[in-house]
XYZ file of C-alpha atoms in Angstrom:
329
model
C 9.388 -32.540 32.105
C 7.956 -35.603 30.380
C 4.546 -35.332 28.767
C 1.786 -36.726 30.921
C 0.342 -39.946 29.559
C -3.402 -40.528 29.329
C -4.897 -42.156 32.426
C -7.517 -44.089 30.477
C -8.096 -47.692 31.567
C -8.703 -50.038 28.622
C -10.922 -52.916 29.763
C -11.092 -56.019 27.567
C -14.219 -58.124 27.124
C -12.345 -61.321 28.083
C -11.743 -60.020 31.593
C -15.386 -59.017 32.043
C -16.680 -62.325 30.671
C -14.724 -64.440 33.178
C -17.164 -63.793 36.019
C -20.149 -64.587 33.792
C -18.587 -67.870 32.646
C -17.950 -68.802 36.286
C -21.632 -68.166 36.998
C -22.554 -70.365 34.021
C -20.250 -73.178 35.193
C -21.867 -73.124 38.637
C -25.312 -73.281 37.034
C -24.328 -76.244 34.863
C -23.492 -78.250 37.980
C -27.168 -78.097 38.967
C -28.440 -79.872 35.852
C -27.646 -83.427 34.813
C -27.008 -83.009 31.095
C -25.285 -80.921 28.446
C -27.734 -78.310 27.048
C -27.988 -78.214 23.242
C -27.901 -74.855 21.470
C -28.788 -74.861 17.756
C -27.680 -71.977 15.549
C -29.319 -71.196 12.206
C -27.183 -69.533 9.542
C -29.080 -68.334 6.471
C -27.083 -65.198 5.730
C -24.129 -64.584 3.436
C -22.897 -61.895 5.830
C -19.320 -62.870 6.788
C -19.768 -61.257 10.220
C -22.709 -63.615 10.880
C -20.551 -66.653 10.059
C -17.755 -65.437 12.311
C -20.240 -64.930 15.152
C -21.713 -68.401 14.539
C -18.291 -70.076 14.611
C -17.285 -68.109 17.681
C -20.515 -69.085 19.447
C -19.892 -72.757 18.705
C -16.296 -72.654 19.932
C -17.177 -70.832 23.160
C -20.195 -73.061 23.837
C -18.108 -76.229 23.429
C -15.365 -74.861 25.689
C -17.885 -74.146 28.442
C -19.868 -77.376 28.672
C -22.611 -76.850 26.085
C -23.405 -78.770 22.909
C -23.679 -76.628 19.772
C -24.997 -77.490 16.340
C -24.838 -75.090 13.390
C -27.504 -75.623 10.746
C -26.995 -73.807 7.441
C -30.399 -73.388 5.834
C -31.572 -71.564 2.709
C -33.470 -68.522 3.931
C -36.636 -69.589 2.108
C -36.617 -72.825 4.132
C -35.728 -71.236 7.457
C -39.296 -70.831 8.708
C -39.972 -74.581 8.506
C -36.560 -75.368 9.998
C -37.308 -73.169 13.023
C -40.681 -74.849 13.548
C -38.997 -78.269 13.434
C -36.455 -77.140 16.042
C -39.278 -75.791 18.233
C -40.854 -79.261 18.203
C -37.606 -81.175 18.803
C -37.329 -82.015 22.530
C -33.554 -82.493 22.203
C -33.095 -78.783 21.313
C -32.840 -76.572 24.394
C -32.065 -73.227 22.786
C -32.157 -71.603 19.342
C -30.188 -68.676 17.957
C -30.710 -67.195 14.479
C -27.922 -65.140 12.931
C -29.511 -61.970 11.572
C -29.922 -60.104 9.264
C -31.478 -62.570 6.836
C -34.012 -60.664 4.734
C -33.182 -57.301 6.304
C -36.815 -56.255 6.616
C -39.983 -57.015 8.579
C -39.697 -60.659 7.591
C -36.814 -60.926 10.057
C -39.133 -59.642 12.798
C -41.686 -62.288 11.782
C -39.040 -65.013 12.106
C -38.187 -63.777 15.594
C -41.781 -64.409 16.650
C -41.814 -68.002 15.335
C -39.409 -69.197 18.013
C -40.846 -71.056 20.982
C -40.440 -68.698 23.941
C -38.944 -71.579 25.943
C -36.073 -71.855 23.422
C -35.473 -68.195 22.540
C -32.018 -67.549 24.015
C -31.806 -64.130 22.358
C -34.907 -62.789 24.107
C -36.469 -61.503 20.884
C -39.921 -63.103 21.220
C -42.852 -60.760 21.775
C -43.362 -61.765 25.435
C -39.745 -61.037 26.317
C -39.666 -57.756 24.386
C -42.964 -56.650 25.977
C -41.626 -57.435 29.453
C -38.403 -55.557 28.755
C -40.088 -52.344 27.593
C -42.711 -52.521 30.363
C -39.979 -53.144 32.971
C -41.517 -56.493 33.967
C -38.588 -58.541 35.195
C -40.195 -61.930 35.869
C -42.320 -64.416 33.933
C -44.381 -65.639 36.876
C -46.454 -63.952 39.621
C -44.195 -65.464 42.311
C -41.134 -63.700 40.802
C -39.098 -66.906 40.610
C -38.469 -67.114 36.845
C -36.590 -64.148 35.381
C -37.549 -62.931 31.926
C -34.910 -63.302 29.190
C -33.250 -60.117 27.901
C -31.665 -59.592 24.434
C -28.020 -60.685 24.486
C -26.128 -57.625 23.257
C -28.054 -55.043 25.326
C -27.705 -57.289 28.376
C -23.973 -57.665 27.680
C -23.622 -53.864 27.844
C -25.535 -53.852 31.146
C -23.168 -56.489 32.554
C -20.186 -54.417 31.434
C -21.564 -51.321 33.184
C -22.095 -53.381 36.333
C -18.503 -54.659 36.137
C -17.247 -51.078 35.727
C -19.249 -50.024 38.825
C -21.310 -47.548 36.825
C -24.267 -49.112 38.617
C -24.469 -47.752 42.173
C -25.071 -50.827 44.356
C -25.924 -48.674 47.382
C -29.174 -47.688 45.648
C -32.158 -50.095 45.463
C -32.204 -52.675 42.670
C -33.883 -51.106 39.629
C -32.735 -47.556 40.478
C -28.983 -48.066 40.390
C -28.335 -45.817 37.379
C -30.158 -42.875 38.965
C -28.173 -39.689 38.308
C -26.310 -41.140 35.319
C -26.556 -39.581 31.865
C -25.821 -41.953 28.985
C -25.721 -41.523 25.207
C -26.432 -44.570 23.009
C -25.495 -44.025 19.362
C -27.644 -46.606 17.523
C -31.402 -47.157 17.667
C -31.781 -50.524 15.984
C -34.659 -52.692 17.182
C -32.233 -55.483 18.114
C -29.700 -53.483 20.159
C -29.942 -49.700 20.377
C -33.579 -49.156 21.344
C -33.735 -52.087 23.822
C -30.487 -50.910 25.419
C -31.809 -47.359 25.872
C -34.973 -48.758 27.462
C -33.073 -51.047 29.853
C -30.778 -48.238 30.979
C -33.689 -45.852 31.489
C -35.671 -48.505 33.369
C -32.703 -48.761 35.749
C -32.892 -45.011 36.418
C -30.572 -43.369 33.867
C -31.349 -40.455 31.585
C -30.539 -41.815 28.138
C -30.084 -39.930 24.887
C -30.828 -42.322 22.025
C -29.153 -41.024 18.863
C -30.167 -42.191 15.408
C -29.138 -40.888 12.001
C -32.129 -38.519 11.876
C -32.920 -37.479 15.450
C -32.399 -37.731 19.200
C -34.845 -39.190 21.710
C -34.642 -39.013 25.490
C -35.490 -42.138 27.507
C -36.083 -41.749 31.250
C -38.495 -42.500 34.075
C -39.309 -38.872 34.772
C -37.938 -36.387 37.268
C -37.104 -38.200 40.501
C -37.908 -41.645 39.024
C -41.648 -40.989 39.143
C -42.604 -43.806 36.797
C -42.240 -47.601 36.957
C -41.152 -47.794 33.330
C -39.419 -45.401 30.975
C -41.051 -42.832 28.717
C -39.670 -41.424 25.467
C -39.439 -37.723 24.646
C -38.452 -36.293 21.264
C -35.596 -33.782 21.284
C -36.230 -31.696 18.135
C -33.086 -30.179 16.658
C -30.755 -32.043 19.015
C -27.569 -33.697 17.747
C -24.483 -35.244 19.321
C -23.321 -31.694 20.082
C -26.113 -31.490 22.646
C -25.808 -35.029 24.070
C -22.148 -35.904 24.382
C -21.006 -33.004 26.607
C -23.711 -34.045 29.135
C -22.932 -37.763 29.155
C -21.017 -39.757 31.764
C -21.163 -42.817 29.495
C -21.090 -43.024 25.687
C -22.054 -46.321 24.018
C -21.722 -46.587 20.242
C -22.684 -49.285 17.753
C -22.769 -47.749 14.281
C -22.118 -50.555 11.744
C -20.269 -48.449 9.153
C -16.467 -48.363 9.128
C -16.416 -44.620 8.357
C -18.332 -43.455 11.419
C -16.302 -42.153 14.361
C -17.567 -40.582 17.587
C -16.423 -36.919 17.582
C -13.839 -36.822 20.373
C -13.976 -33.063 20.782
C -17.562 -33.404 22.076
C -16.773 -35.991 24.760
C -16.625 -34.748 28.318
C -13.357 -35.433 30.112
C -13.450 -38.736 31.984
C -16.362 -40.232 30.073
C -16.727 -44.022 29.954
C -16.740 -45.167 26.301
C -18.008 -48.549 25.091
C -17.926 -49.799 21.490
C -20.370 -52.578 20.553
C -20.065 -52.329 16.761
C -17.947 -54.820 14.820
C -16.295 -51.641 13.518
C -14.294 -49.277 15.708
C -16.526 -46.267 16.385
C -13.856 -44.605 18.540
C -10.424 -43.564 17.282
C -7.327 -44.491 19.327
C -7.240 -40.893 20.589
C -10.318 -41.648 22.723
C -7.849 -42.759 25.406
C -6.758 -39.141 25.785
C -10.234 -38.114 27.039
C -12.001 -41.210 28.360
C -11.452 -42.575 31.861
C -12.445 -46.108 30.765
C -12.597 -47.529 27.237
C -14.104 -50.902 26.272
C -13.150 -51.469 22.603
C -15.320 -54.567 21.963
C -17.938 -56.645 23.780
C -18.242 -59.887 21.748
C -16.979 -62.274 24.414
C -19.406 -60.823 26.974
C -22.293 -61.185 24.498
C -21.613 -64.909 24.064
C -21.261 -65.379 27.842
C -24.683 -63.738 28.246
C -26.081 -65.980 25.478
C -24.969 -69.111 27.358
C -26.287 -67.625 30.599
C -29.666 -67.075 28.903
C -29.641 -70.689 27.660
C -28.896 -71.955 31.152
C -31.729 -69.828 32.567
C -34.154 -71.230 29.970
C -33.154 -74.811 30.836
C -33.470 -74.106 34.567
C -36.893 -72.477 34.053
C -37.990 -75.614 32.198
C -36.696 -77.898 34.976
C -38.415 -75.779 37.639
C -41.709 -75.797 35.720
C -41.566 -79.589 35.350
C -40.886 -79.946 39.082
C -43.826 -77.672 39.913
C -46.122 -79.700 37.666
C -44.918 -82.912 39.284
C -45.505 -81.530 42.786
C -48.940 -80.287 41.789
C -49.774 -83.722 40.404
C -48.599 -85.429 43.613
C -50.703 -83.087 45.738
C -53.775 -83.688 43.563
C -53.302 -87.457 43.913
C -52.945 -87.110 47.688
C -56.156 -85.071 47.897
C -58.007 -87.641 45.807
C -56.683 -90.486 47.972
C -57.978 -88.847 51.167
C -61.360 -87.829 49.767
């Protein structure tokens, strides 16, 4: 009798990104120009350059203008301010890390919120953690979410991990997810987004484990964080339907013996956090997410441009109404 082969389905980012690019193409038809995205490269990190070049190629292929500006990191602050004030620039992306410390967080806050395609400005981050999904009281302008965490969300939606029978905002209820990475750019925001959608999330860092959830029975509007003293991956992985890993080191591998059979495994690190043997235990494996991240980036840019167009139209309508009132008074 022949050995049974693993039944794992390997899902590639290209296939997931297709639907997002179609959405972007439809959105582009509604505006009368080619949006300009400007990327700032001030890092010697080769991965940052690859990402920058890949962004430019994908943007150009999908109807966007892209301009890469290589700037000495000591001059970056002024360069970002100039781009903020340039009406021709629709969106800005900065390829981090640059200083690798709090100065990077400062640079994130310099960006004009109306050009921040990565969703790293304070207003966007505040909205994300507070589970505020819109920028306006009328709920017409969606808040921008960080690209890589949102890319993971879109992948989980594509994989039907989100239960569309449940109400929007609760569609991960009953899911248990482990996120291995708690960086401020990806891991922590991702854990918060998943928990705000109803999941119980174990956020694993090098030193500890935290649990993100909205309480028993989704009692709260936004997530809360609980420390799990003494917990390690041995406690989290056997409980998890989904395991998402983004450890940047090439030596780190998710311990396969701790995975539950049939888990969904997603790798968002530039390194492979899962060994090839993951296919013997996982039901679905997504080995990389880069293409989805760039699709989400362009989607964010389109949303920013559309928000700007809508705001201008509202101002114009308001002005017309004011003139009409004055004319009749």
